[in-house]
Each structure stands twice: as C-alpha cells, then as structure tokens.
Amino acid sequence: MLKALAAMPGNVTAVIFTTNWAALKPLEETLPNGNYVLADAIAGGSISGNRLTATIKPLLPLGAVHPTAEARAETIRRVFSEIGLSPGHEDDILHWHWLQYALNAAMWPALVEAGTSLAVVKDREIFQRMLAAVREALDLCALRGVTVGEHPES
C-alpha cells in the first residue's frame, strides 16, 4: 500500500481507514506534509465463498493528524456528506482510534465467552472481568497521552 501512496501526486489526499499502536512513522515517511486524514468506517463483514456480507454505518469519524491537513479533512467530509455518510470531526483522530480499538479489545473476549451482550450482563463474573479489562484499557490509553474524559464513549 505504501508504494501506491508514494506514487500519488502531491495534491491528492489519502484517506486511511485504519491505524495501529506503532504510530504513523511509515505513513509519515511516505506522505509528508499531512497529505492524509484518518477515518474509521465503523463497518464489519465477512467473506463466505465468493460472497461478501458487510455492514457500514453512516457515521464516519474522521480527522486530520496534522493541523496542516485540516482543510483536506474538511474537503473529504464534504465529499462523504454528498454520498449520504455523516462524517464526524474528531479533534485528535489518533487518540480516538486508540481509545476505540482498546475498548473493543477489552470487551470482545467477554462477548465471545458469554455469546451475547445480554449474557455478559447476566453473568456477574464475566461482567466484572470485562469491566476490569475496560479499566485497564482506559489506563493504557491515558498512559499513551489520551485525555480519556474528553471522549464520551469512555
């Protein structure tokens, strides 16, 4: 992917729909000057045989990592709005990503073990383990510099 991004003309804005805990160094080296914005499709799906089953919510959290890319982010928000999506404005999209993925990682094992969210709530032991994992995930995010209280989902 980085080779394809490196070949883009300088005035093109890349929209990256993922991130990782290792920061953005490879992306920064490929797309200097903030020629990208980060987004999260809030989608999921699976492939079975030759069939893709997917769900995409209209909400699209989106933000510029670099202040110099904020005008690019506004252009991308406008484009996504024109096709019926609802792009949000995350002031610190990288921190938003970290928080979302950490919370998902903290809650997912309990959901898998119990089978449903209702079963998690009904099983006190599983529920308490999940809450402990969520607290640990929030603490980890705070150690990475995320101001957890600024995010309503936390």
PDB file of C-alpha atoms in Angstrom:
ATOM      1  CA  MET A   1       0.000   0.000   0.000  1.00  0.00           C
ATOM      2  CA  LEU A   2       2.794   2.435   0.852  1.00  0.00           C
ATOM      3  CA  LYS A   3       4.253   2.120  -2.667  1.00  0.00           C
ATOM      4  CA  ALA A   4       0.889   3.039  -4.181  1.00  0.00           C
ATOM      5  CA  LEU A   5       0.557   6.007  -1.820  1.00  0.00           C
ATOM      6  CA  ALA A   6       4.067   7.184  -2.644  1.00  0.00           C
ATOM      7  CA  ALA A   7       3.150   7.289  -6.348  1.00  0.00           C
ATOM      8  CA  MET A   8       0.186   9.643  -5.763  1.00  0.00           C
ATOM      9  CA  PRO A   9       0.501  13.225  -6.960  1.00  0.00           C
ATOM     10  CA  GLY A  10       1.306  15.713  -4.187  1.00  0.00           C
ATOM     11  CA  ASN A  11      -2.132  17.349  -4.235  1.00  0.00           C
ATOM     12  CA  VAL A  12      -4.079  14.127  -3.596  1.00  0.00           C
ATOM     13  CA  THR A  13      -5.389  13.416  -0.102  1.00  0.00           C
ATOM     14  CA  ALA A  14      -5.245   9.819   1.104  1.00  0.00           C
ATOM     15  CA  VAL A  15      -7.986   8.679   3.477  1.00  0.00           C
ATOM     16  CA  ILE A  16      -6.599   5.951   5.737  1.00  0.00           C
ATOM     17  CA  PHE A  17      -9.271   3.772   7.367  1.00  0.00           C
ATOM     18  CA  THR A  18      -7.086   2.157   9.999  1.00  0.00           C
ATOM     19  CA  THR A  19      -4.293   2.847  12.418  1.00  0.00           C
ATOM     20  CA  ASN A  20      -2.057   0.975  14.806  1.00  0.00           C
ATOM     21  CA  TRP A  21      -0.335   1.413  18.128  1.00  0.00           C
ATOM     22  CA  ALA A  22       3.083   1.738  16.477  1.00  0.00           C
ATOM     23  CA  ALA A  23       2.315   5.304  15.375  1.00  0.00           C
ATOM     24  CA  LEU A  24       2.437   6.661  11.884  1.00  0.00           C
ATOM     25  CA  LYS A  25       6.143   6.724  11.020  1.00  0.00           C
ATOM     26  CA  PRO A  26       5.926   4.653   7.783  1.00  0.00           C
ATOM     27  CA  LEU A  27       2.957   6.717   6.605  1.00  0.00           C
ATOM     28  CA  GLU A  28       4.700   9.979   7.514  1.00  0.00           C
ATOM     29  CA  GLU A  29       7.761   8.951   5.529  1.00  0.00           C
ATOM     30  CA  THR A  30       5.568   8.153   2.512  1.00  0.00           C
ATOM     31  CA  LEU A  31       3.109  11.056   2.689  1.00  0.00           C
ATOM     32  CA  PRO A  32       4.879  14.054   4.180  1.00  0.00           C
ATOM     33  CA  ASN A  33       3.187  17.380   4.876  1.00  0.00           C
ATOM     34  CA  GLY A  34      -0.027  15.855   6.136  1.00  0.00           C
ATOM     35  CA  ASN A  35      -1.347  14.668   2.772  1.00  0.00           C
ATOM     36  CA  TYR A  36      -3.671  12.235   4.554  1.00  0.00           C
ATOM     37  CA  VAL A  37      -6.522  12.054   7.018  1.00  0.00           C
ATOM     38  CA  LEU A  38      -7.570   9.155   9.254  1.00  0.00           C
ATOM     39  CA  ALA A  39     -11.086   7.737   9.371  1.00  0.00           C
ATOM     40  CA  ASP A  40     -12.917   4.741  10.748  1.00  0.00           C
ATOM     41  CA  ALA A  41     -15.606   3.123   8.640  1.00  0.00           C
ATOM     42  CA  ILE A  42     -17.371   1.594  11.672  1.00  0.00           C
ATOM     43  CA  ALA A  43     -18.071  -1.391   9.483  1.00  0.00           C
ATOM     44  CA  GLY A  44     -17.726  -5.094   9.569  1.00  0.00           C
ATOM     45  CA  GLY A  45     -18.304  -8.116   7.468  1.00  0.00           C
ATOM     46  CA  SER A  46     -17.154 -11.487   6.320  1.00  0.00           C
ATOM     47  CA  ILE A  47     -16.444 -13.420   3.162  1.00  0.00           C
ATOM     48  CA  SER A  48     -18.024 -16.806   2.610  1.00  0.00           C
ATOM     49  CA  GLY A  49     -17.075 -18.417  -0.679  1.00  0.00           C
ATOM     50  CA  ASN A  50     -17.489 -15.710  -3.298  1.00  0.00           C
ATOM     51  CA  ARG A  51     -19.908 -13.655  -1.218  1.00  0.00           C
ATOM     52  CA  LEU A  52     -19.108 -10.581   0.881  1.00  0.00           C
ATOM     53  CA  THR A  53     -21.607  -9.777   3.602  1.00  0.00           C
ATOM     54  CA  ALA A  54     -20.960  -6.346   5.081  1.00  0.00           C
ATOM     55  CA  THR A  55     -22.485  -3.623   7.151  1.00  0.00           C
ATOM     56  CA  ILE A  56     -21.464   0.012   7.048  1.00  0.00           C
ATOM     57  CA  LYS A  57     -22.917   2.600   9.397  1.00  0.00           C
ATOM     58  CA  PRO A  58     -23.423   6.113   8.039  1.00  0.00           C
ATOM     59  CA  LEU A  59     -21.339   7.607  10.881  1.00  0.00           C
ATOM     60  CA  LEU A  60     -17.759   8.212   9.766  1.00  0.00           C
ATOM     61  CA  PRO A  61     -15.331   9.546  12.396  1.00  0.00           C
ATOM     62  CA  LEU A  62     -12.666  11.483  10.512  1.00  0.00           C
ATOM     63  CA  GLY A  63      -9.828  13.797  11.406  1.00  0.00           C
ATOM     64  CA  ALA A  64      -6.508  15.268  10.412  1.00  0.00           C
ATOM     65  CA  VAL A  65      -3.408  14.151  12.262  1.00  0.00           C
ATOM     66  CA  HIS A  66      -1.577  17.320  11.240  1.00  0.00           C
ATOM     67  CA  PRO A  67      -3.114  20.780  11.560  1.00  0.00           C
ATOM     68  CA  THR A  68      -1.870  21.457   8.017  1.00  0.00           C
ATOM     69  CA  ALA A  69      -4.260  18.760   6.752  1.00  0.00           C
ATOM     70  CA  GLU A  70      -7.430  20.182   8.351  1.00  0.00           C
ATOM     71  CA  ALA A  71      -8.524  21.837   5.071  1.00  0.00           C
ATOM     72  CA  ARG A  72      -8.053  18.450   3.360  1.00  0.00           C
ATOM     73  CA  ALA A  73     -10.167  16.807   6.070  1.00  0.00           C
ATOM     74  CA  GLU A  74     -12.968  19.350   5.501  1.00  0.00           C
ATOM     75  CA  THR A  75     -12.931  18.567   1.764  1.00  0.00           C
ATOM     76  CA  ILE A  76     -13.148  14.826   2.491  1.00  0.00           C
ATOM     77  CA  ARG A  77     -16.018  15.431   4.964  1.00  0.00           C
ATOM     78  CA  ARG A  78     -17.891  17.358   2.256  1.00  0.00           C
ATOM     79  CA  VAL A  79     -17.411  14.531  -0.272  1.00  0.00           C
ATOM     80  CA  PHE A  80     -18.593  11.867   2.175  1.00  0.00           C
ATOM     81  CA  SER A  81     -21.589  14.023   3.151  1.00  0.00           C
ATOM     82  CA  GLU A  82     -22.604  14.272  -0.511  1.00  0.00           C
ATOM     83  CA  ILE A  83     -22.917  10.472  -0.719  1.00  0.00           C
ATOM     84  CA  GLY A  84     -25.065  10.220   2.417  1.00  0.00           C
ATOM     85  CA  LEU A  85     -22.477   9.484   5.090  1.00  0.00           C
ATOM     86  CA  SER A  86     -22.190  11.509   8.284  1.00  0.00           C
ATOM     87  CA  PRO A  87     -18.525  12.345   8.735  1.00  0.00           C
ATOM     88  CA  GLY A  88     -17.654  13.491  12.215  1.00  0.00           C
ATOM     89  CA  HIS A  89     -14.955  15.846  13.338  1.00  0.00           C
ATOM     90  CA  GLU A  90     -12.502  14.249  15.732  1.00  0.00           C
ATOM     91  CA  ASP A  91     -10.063  16.804  17.156  1.00  0.00           C
ATOM     92  CA  ASP A  92      -7.487  14.096  17.817  1.00  0.00           C
ATOM     93  CA  ILE A  93      -8.314  11.225  15.486  1.00  0.00           C
ATOM     94  CA  LEU A  94      -5.288   9.185  16.515  1.00  0.00           C
ATOM     95  CA  HIS A  95      -6.317   9.249  20.165  1.00  0.00           C
ATOM     96  CA  TRP A  96      -9.894   8.488  19.141  1.00  0.00           C
ATOM     97  CA  HIS A  97      -8.664   5.411  17.220  1.00  0.00           C
ATOM     98  CA  TRP A  98      -6.539   4.213  20.110  1.00  0.00           C
ATOM     99  CA  LEU A  99      -9.459   4.501  22.513  1.00  0.00           C
ATOM    100  CA  GLN A 100     -11.931   2.702  20.225  1.00  0.00           C
ATOM    101  CA  TYR A 101      -9.620  -0.205  19.498  1.00  0.00           C
ATOM    102  CA  ALA A 102      -8.526  -0.557  23.125  1.00  0.00           C
ATOM    103  CA  LEU A 103     -12.138  -0.643  24.323  1.00  0.00           C
ATOM    104  CA  ASN A 104     -13.093  -3.170  21.643  1.00  0.00           C
ATOM    105  CA  ALA A 105     -10.164  -5.377  22.627  1.00  0.00           C
ATOM    106  CA  ALA A 106     -11.185  -5.136  26.279  1.00  0.00           C
ATOM    107  CA  MET A 107     -14.840  -6.048  25.714  1.00  0.00           C
ATOM    108  CA  TRP A 108     -14.640  -8.594  22.910  1.00  0.00           C
ATOM    109  CA  PRO A 109     -13.391 -11.601  24.969  1.00  0.00           C
ATOM    110  CA  ALA A 110     -16.352 -11.298  27.358  1.00  0.00           C
ATOM    111  CA  LEU A 111     -18.806 -11.135  24.464  1.00  0.00           C
ATOM    112  CA  VAL A 112     -17.242 -14.185  22.830  1.00  0.00           C
ATOM    113  CA  GLU A 113     -17.262 -16.129  26.093  1.00  0.00           C
ATOM    114  CA  ALA A 114     -20.850 -15.248  27.014  1.00  0.00           C
ATOM    115  CA  GLY A 115     -22.266 -15.342  23.491  1.00  0.00           C
ATOM    116  CA  THR A 116     -24.354 -12.148  23.654  1.00  0.00           C
ATOM    117  CA  SER A 117     -24.201  -8.770  25.345  1.00  0.00           C
ATOM    118  CA  LEU A 118     -27.265  -9.703  27.408  1.00  0.00           C
ATOM    119  CA  ALA A 119     -25.495 -12.847  28.624  1.00  0.00           C
ATOM    120  CA  VAL A 120     -22.485 -10.729  29.656  1.00  0.00           C
ATOM    121  CA  VAL A 121     -24.666  -8.529  31.842  1.00  0.00           C
ATOM    122  CA  LYS A 122     -26.412 -11.536  33.382  1.00  0.00           C
ATOM    123  CA  ASP A 123     -23.143 -13.286  34.305  1.00  0.00           C
ATOM    124  CA  ARG A 124     -21.633 -11.290  37.175  1.00  0.00           C
ATOM    125  CA  GLU A 125     -18.169 -12.915  36.888  1.00  0.00           C
ATOM    126  CA  ILE A 126     -17.836 -12.312  33.141  1.00  0.00           C
ATOM    127  CA  PHE A 127     -19.214  -8.785  33.510  1.00  0.00           C
ATOM    128  CA  GLN A 128     -16.733  -7.908  36.271  1.00  0.00           C
ATOM    129  CA  ARG A 129     -13.812  -9.310  34.238  1.00  0.00           C
ATOM    130  CA  MET A 130     -14.933  -7.198  31.282  1.00  0.00           C
ATOM    131  CA  LEU A 131     -15.145  -4.051  33.431  1.00  0.00           C
ATOM    132  CA  ALA A 132     -11.642  -4.722  34.789  1.00  0.00           C
ATOM    133  CA  ALA A 133     -10.356  -5.115  31.224  1.00  0.00           C
ATOM    134  CA  VAL A 134     -12.071  -1.852  30.196  1.00  0.00           C
ATOM    135  CA  ARG A 135     -10.494  -0.002  33.145  1.00  0.00           C
ATOM    136  CA  GLU A 136      -7.092  -1.387  32.171  1.00  0.00           C
ATOM    137  CA  ALA A 137      -7.614  -0.339  28.539  1.00  0.00           C
ATOM    138  CA  LEU A 138      -8.572   3.180  29.610  1.00  0.00           C
ATOM    139  CA  ASP A 139      -5.499   3.361  31.846  1.00  0.00           C
ATOM    140  CA  LEU A 140      -3.326   2.233  28.926  1.00  0.00           C
ATOM    141  CA  CYS A 141      -4.815   4.924  26.699  1.00  0.00           C
ATOM    142  CA  ALA A 142      -4.192   7.543  29.391  1.00  0.00           C
ATOM    143  CA  LEU A 143      -0.555   6.426  29.627  1.00  0.00           C
ATOM    144  CA  ARG A 144      -0.275   6.972  25.861  1.00  0.00           C
ATOM    145  CA  GLY A 145      -1.487  10.565  26.311  1.00  0.00           C
ATOM    146  CA  VAL A 146      -5.206  10.202  25.599  1.00  0.00           C
ATOM    147  CA  THR A 147      -7.346  12.502  27.736  1.00  0.00           C
ATOM    148  CA  VAL A 148      -9.928   9.806  28.345  1.00  0.00           C
ATOM    149  CA  GLY A 149     -12.535  12.121  29.902  1.00  0.00           C
ATOM    150  CA  GLU A 150     -12.785  14.128  26.670  1.00  0.00           C
ATOM    151  CA  HIS A 151     -14.319  11.122  24.888  1.00  0.00           C
ATOM    152  CA  PRO A 152     -17.955  10.472  25.853  1.00  0.00           C
ATOM    153  CA  GLU A 153     -17.763   6.790  24.907  1.00  0.00           C
ATOM    154  CA  SER A 154     -15.204   6.207  27.652  1.00  0.00           C
TER     155      SER A 154
END
